[in-house]
Amino acid sequence: MELIIADDGQDPIHDLVEGKPGIKYLRLNEKITIGSKRNYLNDNANGDIMVCMDDDDYYPPVRVAHAVEKLTNSDKLIAASSEMLIYFINKIGLFKSGPFHENHGSNATFAYKKEYLLNNRYDDTKTIAEEVSFTNNFTNLMIQLDSKSTILVIAHNTNTFDKENLIFLPSGELNPDFKKVSTAELIINEKAFEFYKNMLH
């Protein structure tokens, strides 16, 4: 397995990963669109299955194994989780979104076989919602992943897209696509949870 990191941050993390086996570090000297960044990562990948991970969300230890097992046992080329738990660190709480439909998912939950890239590529101009064109408007057949084995989305005020705009309608009412749930459903250990909260405040 290889971990590929595309780093365009103001505080490069090269010193944290230098010399560690299985890690390919790609330093970007300028900001590029999210579509271009995802293509750049795929172009530099050697594996047969790509498992997407964003740097500000939490992924359980089984994330890679779960996605690889699902894809290996399926003739479908792409997997995702349409259902997600989203934790707002600004005290709003924990919400569950989806599932919406069987061919839907956020890029942060994607995993796909290299074969999928023969006919699908991210739109280099996209700065948000890059999933739509990459999945042909969510018509490409997907296998659904278990959300708790895939991701805990960490919503904060520096997200590319402000997720609070999704949770609440202009009237202030809760969007019916989202459900507030107990933090007992959190799939993260307390130490990791505190790390994310402190890092993103």
Backbone as a printed PyTorch tensor [residue, N CA C, xyz], in Angstrom:
tensor([[[  0.8490,  -1.1890,   0.0000],
         [  0.0000,   0.0000,   0.0000],
         [  0.8860,   1.2400,   0.0000]],

        [[  0.4690,   2.2700,  -0.7270],
         [  1.1770,   3.5460,  -0.6980],
         [  0.2070,   4.6490,  -0.2900]],

        [[  0.7080,   5.5820,   0.4890],
         [ -0.0490,   6.7710,   0.8680],
         [  0.5300,   7.9380,   0.0870]],

        [[ -0.3060,   8.5870,  -0.7280],
         [  0.1460,   9.7160,  -1.5330],
         [ -0.4370,  10.9970,  -0.9540]],

        [[  0.4170,  11.9490,  -0.6590],
         [  0.0050,  13.2220,  -0.0740],
         [  0.3280,  14.3440,  -1.0460]],

        [[ -0.6830,  15.1210,  -1.4120],
         [ -0.4760,  16.3420,  -2.1970],
         [ -0.6160,  17.5150,  -1.2360]],

        [[  0.4630,  18.2230,  -1.0050],
         [  0.5150,  19.2570,   0.0290],
         [  0.6920,  20.6360,  -0.5980]],

        [[ -0.3560,  21.4690,  -0.4750],
         [ -0.2470,  22.8590,  -0.9250],
         [ -0.4750,  23.8170,   0.2380]],

        [[ -0.2970,  23.3130,   1.4550],
         [ -0.5420,  24.1180,   2.6420],
         [  0.5590,  25.1260,   2.9180]],

        [[  0.2510,  26.0940,   3.7790],
         [  1.2200,  27.1370,   4.1320],
         [  2.3270,  26.6100,   5.0380]],

        [[  2.0510,  25.5090,   5.7290],
         [  3.0450,  24.8910,   6.6100],
         [  3.3040,  23.4730,   6.1100]],

        [[  4.2280,  23.3010,   5.1770],
         [  4.4710,  21.9860,   4.5760],
         [  4.8040,  20.9280,   5.6300]],

        [[  4.3350,  19.7070,   5.3800],
         [  4.5150,  18.6330,   6.3650],
         [  5.5920,  17.6320,   5.9480]],

        [[  6.4460,  18.0280,   5.0330],
         [  7.4660,  17.1070,   4.5360],
         [  8.2910,  16.4990,   5.6660]],

        [[  8.5940,  17.3010,   6.6860],
         [  9.4240,  16.8190,   7.7900],
         [  8.7400,  15.7260,   8.6010]],

        [[  7.4060,  15.6590,   8.5420],
         [  6.6720,  14.6490,   9.3020],
         [  6.6710,  13.2910,   8.6170]],

        [[  6.8830,  13.2750,   7.3060],
         [  6.7690,  12.0180,   6.5600],
         [  8.0780,  11.5940,   5.8990]],

        [[  9.0810,  12.4330,   5.9470],
         [ 10.3470,  12.1410,   5.2730],
         [ 10.9540,  10.8360,   5.7830]],

        [[ 11.3210,   9.9770,   4.8430],
         [ 11.9720,   8.7200,   5.1930],
         [ 11.0480,   7.6120,   5.6260]],

        [[  9.7470,   7.8790,   5.6800],
         [  8.8060,   6.8430,   6.1080],
         [  8.4000,   5.9910,   4.9080]],

        [[  8.4960,   4.6670,   5.0500],
         [  8.1930,   3.7830,   3.9180],
         [  6.7260,   3.8410,   3.5190]],

        [[  6.4870,   3.7120,   2.2210],
         [  5.1200,   3.6460,   1.7200],
         [  4.4440,   4.9840,   1.5530]],

        [[  5.1600,   6.0860,   1.7920],
         [  4.5630,   7.4180,   1.6610],
         [  5.2120,   8.1630,   0.5010]],

        [[  4.3790,   8.6390,  -0.4170],
         [  4.8510,   9.4680,  -1.5250],
         [  4.3610,  10.8930,  -1.2740]],

        [[  5.2910,  11.7990,  -1.0530],
         [  4.9490,  13.1820,  -0.7150],
         [  5.1320,  14.0620,  -1.9430]],

        [[  4.0720,  14.7610,  -2.3220],
         [  4.0870,  15.6380,  -3.4920],
         [  3.8430,  17.0740,  -3.0230]],

        [[  4.8500,  17.9040,  -3.1110],
         [  4.7170,  19.2950,  -2.6850],
         [  4.2630,  20.1530,  -3.8590]],

        [[  3.1580,  20.8720,  -3.6560],
         [  2.6470,  21.8040,  -4.6600],
         [  3.0470,  23.2140,  -4.2440]],

        [[  3.7040,  23.9250,  -5.1170],
         [  4.2060,  25.2590,  -4.7750],
         [  3.1730,  26.3600,  -4.9660]],

        [[  2.0220,  25.9970,  -5.4960],
         [  0.9350,  26.9600,  -5.6390],
         [ -0.3930,  26.2430,  -5.4620]],

        [[ -1.4150,  27.0010,  -5.1020],
         [ -2.7490,  26.4370,  -4.9400],
         [ -3.3190,  26.0660,  -6.3050]],

        [[ -3.9190,  24.9020,  -6.3870],
         [ -4.6040,  24.4930,  -7.6080],
         [ -6.0200,  24.0770,  -7.2440]],

        [[ -6.8800,  23.9400,  -8.2390],
         [ -8.2700,  23.5720,  -7.9790],
         [ -8.3450,  22.1620,  -7.4150]],

        [[ -9.4400,  21.8740,  -6.7400],
         [ -9.6190,  20.5430,  -6.1650],
         [ -9.6880,  19.4790,  -7.2570]],

        [[-10.2760,  19.8330,  -8.4000],
         [-10.3210,  18.8870,  -9.5110],
         [ -8.9330,  18.5490, -10.0160]],

        [[ -8.1020,  19.5610, -10.1980],
         [ -6.7230,  19.3510, -10.6460],
         [ -5.9230,  18.5520,  -9.6240]],

        [[ -6.1480,  18.8430,  -8.3530],
         [ -5.3980,  18.1540,  -7.3030],
         [ -5.7320,  16.6630,  -7.2870]],

        [[ -7.0050,  16.3500,  -7.4460],
         [ -7.3940,  14.9320,  -7.4360],
         [ -6.8360,  14.2080,  -8.6650]],

        [[ -6.8240,  14.8700,  -9.8080],
         [ -6.2130,  14.2670, -10.9980],
         [ -4.7160,  14.0570, -10.7980]],

        [[ -4.0660,  15.0140, -10.1780],
         [ -2.6250,  14.9280,  -9.9250],
         [ -2.3050,  13.7300,  -9.0300]],

        [[ -3.1160,  13.5310,  -8.0130],
         [ -2.9330,  12.3790,  -7.1300],
         [ -3.1130,  11.0710,  -7.8900]],

        [[ -4.1740,  10.9900,  -8.6870],
         [ -4.4180,   9.7660,  -9.4560],
         [ -3.3000,   9.4970, -10.4560]],

        [[ -2.8060,  10.5460, -11.0880],
         [ -1.7430,  10.3870, -12.0870],
         [ -0.4460,   9.8770, -11.4590]],

        [[ -0.2820,  10.1080, -10.1750],
         [  0.9400,   9.6870,  -9.4820],
         [  0.7670,   8.3940,  -8.6870]],

        [[ -0.4100,   7.7890,  -8.7910],
         [ -0.6880,   6.5670,  -8.0300],
         [ -0.2630,   5.3280,  -8.8100]],

        [[  0.2740,   4.3560,  -8.1010],
         [  0.6970,   3.1000,  -8.7120],
         [ -0.2510,   1.9440,  -8.4270]],

        [[ -1.1330,   2.1110,  -7.4600],
         [ -1.9850,   1.0130,  -7.0240],
         [ -3.1190,   0.6950,  -7.9740]],

        [[ -3.7530,  -0.4370,  -7.7310],
         [ -4.9000,  -0.8680,  -8.5280],
         [ -6.2100,  -0.2900,  -8.0020]],

        [[ -6.2190,   0.1320,  -6.7400],
         [ -7.4110,   0.7260,  -6.1280],
         [ -7.0050,   2.0200,  -5.4320]],

        [[ -7.7200,   3.0950,  -5.7290],
         [ -7.4780,   4.3910,  -5.0940],
         [ -8.5250,   4.5970,  -3.9910]],

        [[ -8.0880,   4.9720,  -2.8230],
         [ -8.9880,   5.2530,  -1.7020],
         [ -8.7870,   6.7140,  -1.3110]],

        [[ -9.8230,   7.5150,  -1.4790],
         [ -9.7120,   8.9660,  -1.2520],
         [ -9.8380,   9.3030,   0.2300]],

        [[ -9.0280,  10.2500,   0.6790],
         [ -9.1140,  10.7500,   2.0470],
         [ -8.7670,  12.2340,   2.0580]],

        [[ -9.6030,  13.0300,   2.7090],
         [ -9.3250,  14.4520,   2.8820],
         [ -8.5820,  14.6590,   4.2020]],

        [[ -7.7730,  15.7020,   4.2630],
         [ -6.8960,  15.8670,   5.4220],
         [ -7.5860,  16.4040,   6.6660]],

        [[ -8.8190,  16.8660,   6.5520],
         [ -9.4850,  17.4440,   7.7210],
         [-10.6670,  16.6080,   8.2040]],

        [[-10.7920,  15.3880,   7.7120],
         [-11.8280,  14.4800,   8.1910],
         [-11.1740,  13.2920,   8.8890]],

        [[-11.9650,  12.5860,   9.6850],
         [-11.4590,  11.4160,  10.4080],
         [-11.8410,  10.1470,   9.6590]],

        [[-10.8710,   9.2660,   9.5100],
         [-11.1090,   7.9800,   8.8570],
         [-10.7810,   6.8580,   9.8340]],

        [[-11.7150,   5.9430,  10.0600],
         [-11.4590,   4.8420,  10.9960],
         [-10.3640,   3.9190,  10.4720]],

        [[ -9.7340,   3.1570,  11.3480],
         [ -8.6340,   2.2800,  10.9310],
         [ -9.0010,   1.2850,   9.8330]],

        [[-10.2860,   0.9570,   9.7130],
         [-10.7080,  -0.0310,   8.7050],
         [-11.0470,   0.6100,   7.3670]],

        [[-10.8670,   1.9130,   7.2320],
         [-11.2760,   2.6270,   6.0090],
         [-10.7530,   1.9650,   4.7350]],

        [[ -9.4560,   1.7610,   4.6420],
         [ -8.8640,   1.2210,   3.4160],
         [ -9.2750,  -0.2300,   3.2140]],

        [[ -9.1460,  -1.0430,   4.2530],
         [ -9.4660,  -2.4660,   4.1320],
         [-10.9220,  -2.6800,   3.7360]],

        [[-11.8230,  -1.8900,   4.3250],
         [-13.2510,  -2.0190,   4.0190],
         [-13.5280,  -1.6970,   2.5570]],

        [[-12.9710,  -0.5980,   2.0650],
         [-13.2020,  -0.1940,   0.6770],
         [-12.5970,  -1.1950,  -0.3010]],

        [[-11.3850,  -1.6440,  -0.0150],
         [-10.7170,  -2.5980,  -0.9100],
         [-11.4770,  -3.9190,  -0.9590]],

        [[-11.9380,  -4.3870,   0.1930],
         [-12.6950,  -5.6450,   0.2260],
         [-13.9820,  -5.5320,  -0.5880]],

        [[-14.7000,  -4.4300,  -0.4110],
         [-15.9560,  -4.2390,  -1.1410],
         [-15.7220,  -4.2100,  -2.6500]],

        [[-14.7050,  -3.4870,  -3.0970],
         [-14.4310,  -3.3800,  -4.5320],
         [-13.8880,  -4.6890,  -5.0960]],

        [[-13.0570,  -5.3620,  -4.3360],
         [-12.4780,  -6.6230,  -4.7990],
         [-13.5560,  -7.6740,  -5.0270]],

        [[-14.5960,  -7.6400,  -4.2150],
         [-15.6720,  -8.6240,  -4.3130],
         [-16.8280,  -8.1520,  -5.1860]],

        [[-16.6080,  -7.0910,  -5.9640],
         [-17.6640,  -6.5330,  -6.8110],
         [-17.1290,  -6.3020,  -8.2170]],

        [[-18.0400,  -6.3660,  -9.1930],
         [-17.6380,  -6.0200, -10.5570],
         [-17.7960,  -4.5260, -10.8170]],

        [[-18.3100,  -3.7830,  -9.8420],
         [-18.4160,  -2.3340,  -9.9810],
         [-17.0420,  -1.7000,  -9.7930]],

        [[-16.8600,  -0.5410, -10.4000],
         [-15.5430,   0.0850, -10.4360],
         [-15.3540,   1.1870,  -9.4090]],

        [[-16.4390,   1.6270,  -8.7850],
         [-16.3480,   2.7310,  -7.8280],
         [-17.2400,   2.4510,  -6.6240]],

        [[-16.7720,   2.8610,  -5.4570],
         [-17.5160,   2.6850,  -4.2140],
         [-17.5820,   4.0160,  -3.4790]],

        [[-18.6330,   4.1690,  -2.6700],
         [-18.8030,   5.3990,  -1.8920],
         [-19.8220,   5.1460,  -0.7940]],

        [[-19.9440,   6.1010,   0.1030],
         [-20.9830,   6.0510,   1.1250],
         [-21.8820,   7.2720,   0.9780]],

        [[-23.1340,   7.0270,   0.6220],
         [-24.0910,   8.1240,   0.4900],
         [-24.5030,   8.6540,   1.8590]],

        [[-24.4120,   7.7980,   2.8720],
         [-24.7060,   8.2090,   4.2430],
         [-23.4170,   8.6500,   4.9240]],

        [[-23.4860,   9.7530,   5.6660],
         [-22.3090,  10.2380,   6.3950],
         [-22.7140,  10.8360,   7.7350]],

        [[-21.8530,  10.6620,   8.7200],
         [-21.9700,  11.3970,   9.9710],
         [-21.1130,  12.6480,   9.8630]],

        [[-21.6840,  13.7880,  10.2440],
         [-20.9870,  15.0720,  10.1590],
         [-20.9850,  15.7140,  11.5400]],

        [[-19.7980,  15.9660,  12.0660],
         [-19.6990,  16.6020,  13.3770],
         [-19.2620,  18.0560,  13.2180]],

        [[-20.0580,  18.9550,  13.7800],
         [-19.7560,  20.3900,  13.7420],
         [-19.0320,  20.7710,  15.0320]],

        [[-17.7790,  21.1880,  14.8940],
         [-16.9900,  21.4780,  16.0900],
         [-17.4020,  22.7830,  16.7620]],

        [[-18.2890,  23.5500,  16.1240],
         [-18.7390,  24.8130,  16.7180],
         [-19.9390,  24.6140,  17.6360]],

        [[-20.0940,  23.3810,  18.1200],
         [-21.1080,  23.0380,  19.1300],
         [-22.4990,  22.7870,  18.5540]],

        [[-22.6700,  22.8890,  17.2400],
         [-23.9890,  22.5730,  16.6840],
         [-24.3250,  21.1110,  16.9310]],

        [[-23.3260,  20.2410,  16.8390],
         [-23.5510,  18.8450,  17.1600],
         [-23.2820,  17.8900,  16.0170]],

        [[-23.8310,  16.6870,  16.1580],
         [-23.6080,  15.6030,  15.2090],
         [-24.8660,  15.3790,  14.3800]],

        [[-24.6810,  15.2750,  13.0670],
         [-25.7970,  15.0750,  12.1490],
         [-25.5020,  13.9060,  11.2180]],

        [[-26.5730,  13.2710,  10.7710],
         [-26.4610,  12.2110,   9.7770],
         [-27.1030,  12.7060,   8.4860]],

        [[-26.3900,  12.5680,   7.3850],
         [-26.9530,  12.9200,   6.0770],
         [-27.0900,  11.6610,   5.2440]],

        [[-28.1470,  11.6450,   4.4190],
         [-28.3570,  10.5130,   3.5320],
         [-28.8630,   9.2840,   4.2750]],

        [[-28.8870,   8.1520,   3.5690],
         [-28.4270,   7.9820,   2.1770],
         [-29.4100,   8.5830,   1.1780]],

        [[-28.8860,   9.0170,   0.0400],
         [-29.7110,   9.6550,  -0.9750],
         [-30.0990,   8.6800,  -2.0880]],

        [[-29.1350,   8.0440,  -2.7190],
         [-29.4500,   6.9490,  -3.6450],
         [-28.2070,   6.1040,  -3.8530]],

        [[-28.3620,   4.9690,  -4.5000],
         [-27.3150,   3.9460,  -4.5370],
         [-26.0760,   4.3440,  -5.3400]],

        [[-26.1910,   5.3500,  -6.1980],
         [-25.0370,   5.7910,  -6.9830],
         [-24.5170,   7.1510,  -6.5230]],

        [[-24.7740,   7.4690,  -5.2610],
         [-24.3970,   8.7760,  -4.7220],
         [-23.3300,   8.6320,  -3.6420]],

        [[-22.4830,   9.6400,  -3.5480],
         [-21.5210,   9.6980,  -2.4590],
         [-20.6670,  10.9440,  -2.5770]],

        [[-20.0620,  11.3470,  -1.4680],
         [-19.1220,  12.4670,  -1.4570],
         [-17.7350,  11.9470,  -1.8160]],

        [[-16.9260,  12.7940,  -2.4580],
         [-15.5940,  12.3550,  -2.8700],
         [-14.7520,  11.8750,  -1.6880]],

        [[-14.9810,  12.4390,  -0.5220],
         [-14.2160,  12.0350,   0.6570],
         [-14.4720,  10.5870,   1.0420]],

        [[-15.5230,   9.9780,   0.4750],
         [-15.8240,   8.5660,   0.7390],
         [-15.4900,   7.6740,  -0.4500]],

        [[-15.0230,   8.2480,  -1.5410],
         [-14.7940,   7.4740,  -2.7670],
         [-13.6390,   6.4840,  -2.6260]],

        [[-13.7920,   5.3770,  -3.3320],
         [-12.6950,   4.4530,  -3.6290],
         [-13.0140,   3.9040,  -5.0090]],

        [[-11.9980,   3.7380,  -5.8480],
         [-12.2720,   3.2560,  -7.2010],
         [-11.0840,   2.4810,  -7.7530]],

        [[-11.4220,   1.5690,  -8.6460],
         [-10.3910,   0.7880,  -9.3150],
         [ -9.7080,   1.6490, -10.3700]],

        [[ -8.4550,   1.3360, -10.6490],
         [ -7.7050,   2.0850, -11.6510],
         [ -8.4190,   2.0460, -12.9960]],

        [[ -9.1110,   0.9600, -13.2500],
         [ -9.8660,   0.8110, -14.4950],
         [-10.9050,   1.9140, -14.6600]],

        [[-11.4540,   2.3870, -13.5400],
         [-12.4660,   3.4470, -13.5960],
         [-11.9070,   4.7040, -14.2460]],

        [[-10.6100,   4.9450, -14.0590],
         [ -9.9830,   6.1680, -14.5660],
         [ -9.7550,   6.1410, -16.0700]],

        [[ -9.9470,   4.9950, -16.6980],
         [ -9.7980,   4.9210, -18.1500],
         [-10.8590,   5.7580, -18.8590]],

        [[-12.0340,   5.8720, -18.2330],
         [-13.1450,   6.5970, -18.8560],
         [-13.6710,   7.7510, -18.0130]],

        [[-13.0370,   8.0100, -16.8810],
         [-13.5200,   9.0640, -15.9860],
         [-12.3410,   9.8510, -15.4300]],

        [[-12.4770,  11.1640, -15.4700],
         [-11.4330,  12.0510, -14.9570],
         [-12.1080,  13.2630, -14.3160]],

        [[-11.4860,  13.8010, -13.2700],
         [-12.0320,  14.9980, -12.6380],
         [-11.9160,  16.1900, -13.5770]],

        [[-12.8710,  17.0950, -13.4430],
         [-12.8500,  18.3450, -14.1980],
         [-11.8350,  19.2790, -13.5380]],

        [[-10.7830,  19.6190, -14.2660],
         [ -9.7160,  20.4540, -13.7070],
         [-10.1900,  21.8360, -13.2730]],

        [[-11.3340,  22.2820, -13.7650],
         [-11.8100,  23.6260, -13.4290],
         [-12.6260,  23.6570, -12.1410]],

        [[-12.9790,  22.5040, -11.6040],
         [-13.8700,  22.4550, -10.4490],
         [-13.1550,  22.8640,  -9.1630]],

        [[-13.8060,  23.7440,  -8.4200],
         [-13.3090,  24.1360,  -7.1050],
         [-14.1530,  23.5260,  -5.9830]],

        [[-15.3830,  23.1290,  -6.3030],
         [-16.2620,  22.3910,  -5.3990],
         [-17.0840,  21.4190,  -6.2350]],

        [[-17.7450,  20.4860,  -5.5610],
         [-18.6780,  19.5580,  -6.2150],
         [-18.0560,  18.8270,  -7.4030]],

        [[-16.8100,  18.4160,  -7.2370],
         [-16.1130,  17.7190,  -8.3160],
         [-16.6570,  16.3150,  -8.5550]],

        [[-17.4620,  15.8230,  -7.5990],
         [-18.0250,  14.4820,  -7.7330],
         [-18.9840,  14.3560,  -8.9120]],

        [[-19.7090,  15.4290,  -9.2020],
         [-20.8060,  15.3490, -10.1770],
         [-20.3110,  14.9010, -11.5450]],

        [[-19.3340,  15.6030, -12.0920],
         [-18.8330,  15.2350, -13.4160],
         [-18.0320,  13.9400, -13.3710]],

        [[-17.3530,  13.6760, -12.2500],
         [-16.5290,  12.4730, -12.1310],
         [-17.3720,  11.1980, -12.1350]],

        [[-18.6400,  11.3350, -11.7600],
         [-19.5410,  10.1770, -11.7200],
         [-20.6320,  10.2550, -12.7860]],

        [[-20.4390,  11.1610, -13.7570],
         [-21.4660,  11.3640, -14.7880],
         [-22.8220,  11.6630, -14.1570]],

        [[-22.8000,  12.6910, -13.3030],
         [-24.0070,  13.1390, -12.6070],
         [-24.6070,  12.0240, -11.7470]],

        [[-23.7290,  11.2760, -11.1010],
         [-24.1160,  10.1870, -10.2050],
         [-24.9250,   9.0970, -10.9150]],

        [[-24.5830,   8.8390, -12.1680],
         [-25.2400,   7.7450, -12.9010],
         [-24.3420,   6.5140, -13.0160]],

        [[-23.0300,   6.6750, -12.8160],
         [-22.1490,   5.5080, -12.8520],
         [-22.4790,   4.5820, -11.6820]],

        [[-22.5090,   3.2980, -11.9410],
         [-22.9050,   2.3310, -10.9210],
         [-21.8720,   2.2760,  -9.8000]],

        [[-22.3570,   2.3450,  -8.5560],
         [-21.4890,   2.3250,  -7.3760],
         [-21.8620,   1.1700,  -6.4660]],

        [[-20.9110,   0.7630,  -5.6660],
         [-21.2060,  -0.0970,  -4.5360],
         [-21.1550,   0.7720,  -3.2840]],

        [[-22.1490,   0.6250,  -2.4220],
         [-22.2120,   1.4550,  -1.2270],
         [-21.3730,   0.8690,  -0.0910]],

        [[-20.6440,   1.7440,   0.5840],
         [-19.8300,   1.3760,   1.7270],
         [-20.5910,   1.6300,   3.0240]],

        [[-20.1740,   0.9680,   4.0860],
         [-20.7270,   1.2300,   5.4070],
         [-20.1760,   2.5630,   5.9130]],

        [[-21.0560,   3.4780,   6.2630],
         [-20.6130,   4.8370,   6.6070],
         [-19.6910,   4.8600,   7.8230]],

        [[-19.9790,   4.0390,   8.8260],
         [-19.1730,   4.0640,  10.0480],
         [-17.8050,   3.4180,   9.8490]],

        [[-17.6500,   2.6870,   8.7550],
         [-16.3410,   2.1180,   8.4160],
         [-15.6020,   2.9980,   7.4160]],

        [[-16.1820,   4.1610,   7.1190],
         [-15.6500,   4.9880,   6.0300],
         [-15.1690,   6.3590,   6.4760]],

        [[-15.9990,   7.1140,   7.2120],
         [-15.6290,   8.5110,   7.4780],
         [-16.4490,   9.1060,   8.6190]],

        [[-15.8430,  10.0470,   9.3130],
         [-16.5560,  11.0080,  10.1500],
         [-16.1490,  12.3720,   9.6250]],

        [[-17.0940,  13.0850,   9.0370],
         [-16.8040,  14.4070,   8.4810],
         [-16.6730,  15.4090,   9.6250]],

        [[-15.6040,  16.1780,   9.6040],
         [-15.3880,  17.2270,  10.6000],
         [-15.6890,  18.5690,   9.9390]],

        [[-16.7890,  19.2010,  10.3460],
         [-17.1940,  20.4820,   9.7580],
         [-16.6330,  21.6310,  10.5920]],

        [[-15.9650,  22.5570,   9.9050],
         [-15.3370,  23.6870,  10.5880],
         [-15.3940,  24.9120,   9.6870]],

        [[-14.9850,  26.0440,  10.1900],
         [-15.1890,  27.3020,   9.4620],
         [-14.2020,  27.5360,   8.3300]],

        [[-13.2660,  26.6200,   8.1120],
         [-12.3530,  26.7660,   6.9720],
         [-12.5830,  25.6990,   5.9110]],

        [[-13.7030,  24.9840,   5.9900],
         [-14.0480,  24.0220,   4.9420],
         [-14.1450,  24.7130,   3.5860]],

        [[-13.8580,  23.9670,   2.5160],
         [-14.0250,  24.5060,   1.1620],
         [-15.4460,  24.9910,   0.9510]],

        [[-16.4120,  24.2470,   1.4900],
         [-17.8180,  24.6310,   1.4090],
         [-18.3960,  24.6150,   2.8110]],

        [[-19.0750,  25.6830,   3.1970],
         [-19.6490,  25.7950,   4.5350],
         [-20.8350,  24.8480,   4.6610]],

        [[-20.6530,  23.7750,   5.4110],
         [-21.6860,  22.7450,   5.5120],
         [-22.9000,  23.1950,   6.3130]],

        [[-22.7650,  24.2830,   7.0770],
         [-23.9380,  24.7980,   7.7870],
         [-25.0020,  25.2660,   6.8020]],

        [[-24.5760,  25.6560,   5.6080],
         [-25.5390,  26.0730,   4.5880],
         [-26.3720,  24.8990,   4.0880]],

        [[-25.8900,  23.6890,   4.3100],
         [-26.6520,  22.5030,   3.9340],
         [-27.6010,  22.0770,   5.0420]],

        [[-27.1530,  22.2120,   6.2830],
         [-27.9140,  21.7100,   7.4240],
         [-29.2070,  22.4830,   7.6430]],

        [[-29.1090,  23.8130,   7.5070],
         [-30.2670,  24.6430,   7.8130],
         [-30.8010,  25.3400,   6.5670]],

        [[-32.1110,  25.3890,   6.4560],
         [-32.7810,  26.0980,   5.3750],
         [-32.7290,  27.6030,   5.6460]],

        [[-32.9780,  28.4410,   4.6240],
         [-32.9930,  29.8950,   4.8440],
         [-33.9370,  30.3180,   5.9670]],

        [[-34.9790,  29.5240,   6.2050],
         [-35.9320,  29.8270,   7.2720],
         [-35.3570,  29.5480,   8.6560]],

        [[-34.2120,  28.8570,   8.6960],
         [-33.6190,  28.4810,   9.9700],
         [-33.9950,  27.0840,  10.4090]],

        [[-34.9180,  26.4620,   9.6850],
         [-35.3420,  25.1060,  10.0180],
         [-34.3160,  24.0860,   9.5320]],

        [[-34.3220,  22.9220,  10.1730],
         [-33.4040,  21.8560,   9.7980],
         [-33.7840,  21.2850,   8.4400]],

        [[-32.8070,  21.1440,   7.5700],
         [-33.0120,  20.5160,   6.2660],
         [-33.4800,  19.0770,   6.4810]],

        [[-34.5950,  18.6670,   5.8680],
         [-35.1100,  17.3060,   6.0820],
         [-34.1660,  16.2060,   5.6120]],

        [[-33.1430,  16.5510,   4.8280],
         [-32.1560,  15.5580,   4.3970],
         [-31.1540,  15.2280,   5.5030]],

        [[-31.2230,  15.9750,   6.6110],
         [-30.2850,  15.7770,   7.7120],
         [-31.0470,  15.4710,   8.9980]],

        [[-30.4450,  14.6500,   9.8200],
         [-31.0570,  14.2660,  11.0890],
         [-30.0390,  14.4470,  12.2030]],

        [[-30.4210,  15.1400,  13.2680],
         [-29.5150,  15.2840,  14.4080],
         [-29.5020,  13.9760,  15.1840]],

        [[-28.3080,  13.5070,  15.5090],
         [-28.1770,  12.2230,  16.1960],
         [-27.2960,  12.3840,  17.4270]],

        [[-27.3300,  11.3820,  18.2810],
         [-26.5420,  11.4020,  19.5060],
         [-25.0640,  11.1970,  19.1990]],

        [[-24.2190,  11.8600,  19.9840],
         [-22.7770,  11.6710,  19.8010],
         [-22.3480,  10.2550,  20.1820]],

        [[-23.2680,   9.4650,  20.7270],
         [-22.9600,   8.0580,  21.0020],
         [-22.6650,   7.3050,  19.7090]],

        [[-23.1040,   7.8650,  18.5720],
         [-22.8510,   7.2300,  17.2830],
         [-21.4820,   7.5740,  16.7120]],

        [[-20.7090,   8.4050,  17.4180],
         [-19.3910,   8.7870,  16.9220],
         [-18.4950,   7.5680,  16.7480]],

        [[-17.7550,   7.5580,  15.6430],
         [-16.8860,   6.4290,  15.3170],
         [-15.4220,   6.8090,  15.5190]],

        [[-15.1460,   7.5440,  16.5630],
         [-13.8040,   8.0780,  16.7710],
         [-13.4540,   7.9510,  18.2460]],

        [[-12.2230,   7.6000,  18.5480],
         [-11.8490,   7.5020,  19.9550],
         [-11.6570,   8.9000,  20.5370]],

        [[-11.7480,   8.9980,  21.8410],
         [-11.7730,  10.3020,  22.5050],
         [-10.4930,  11.0950,  22.2580]],

        [[ -9.3520,  10.4210,  22.2530],
         [ -8.0790,  11.1140,  22.0480],
         [ -8.0200,  11.7470,  20.6640]],

        [[ -8.4390,  11.0030,  19.6460],
         [ -8.4490,  11.5340,  18.2810],
         [ -9.4670,  12.6640,  18.1550]],

        [[-10.6060,  12.5040,  18.8180],
         [-11.6570,  13.5130,  18.7750],
         [-11.1490,  14.8390,  19.3300]],

        [[-10.4580,  14.7950,  20.4550],
         [ -9.9120,  16.0100,  21.0580],
         [ -8.8630,  16.6460,  20.1540]],

        [[ -8.0730,  15.8150,  19.4700],
         [ -7.0630,  16.3330,  18.5440],
         [ -7.7110,  17.1700,  17.4520]],

        [[ -8.7740,  16.6420,  16.8410],
         [ -9.4400,  17.3680,  15.7650],
         [-10.0780,  18.6550,  16.2780]],

        [[-10.7170,  18.5860,  17.4200],
         [-11.3610,  19.7830,  17.9530],
         [-10.3360,  20.8770,  18.2450]],

        [[ -9.2150,  20.5200,  18.8350],
         [ -8.1880,  21.5080,  19.1750],
         [ -7.5010,  22.0550,  17.9380]],

        [[ -7.2950,  21.2040,  16.9390],
         [ -6.5910,  21.6160,  15.7320],
         [ -7.4070,  22.5990,  14.9090]],

        [[ -8.7120,  22.4300,  14.9060],
         [ -9.5540,  23.1850,  13.9900],
         [-10.2340,  24.3790,  14.6360]],

        [[-10.0680,  24.5820,  15.9190],
         [-10.6650,  25.7640,  16.5580],
         [ -9.8850,  27.0130,  16.1750]]])
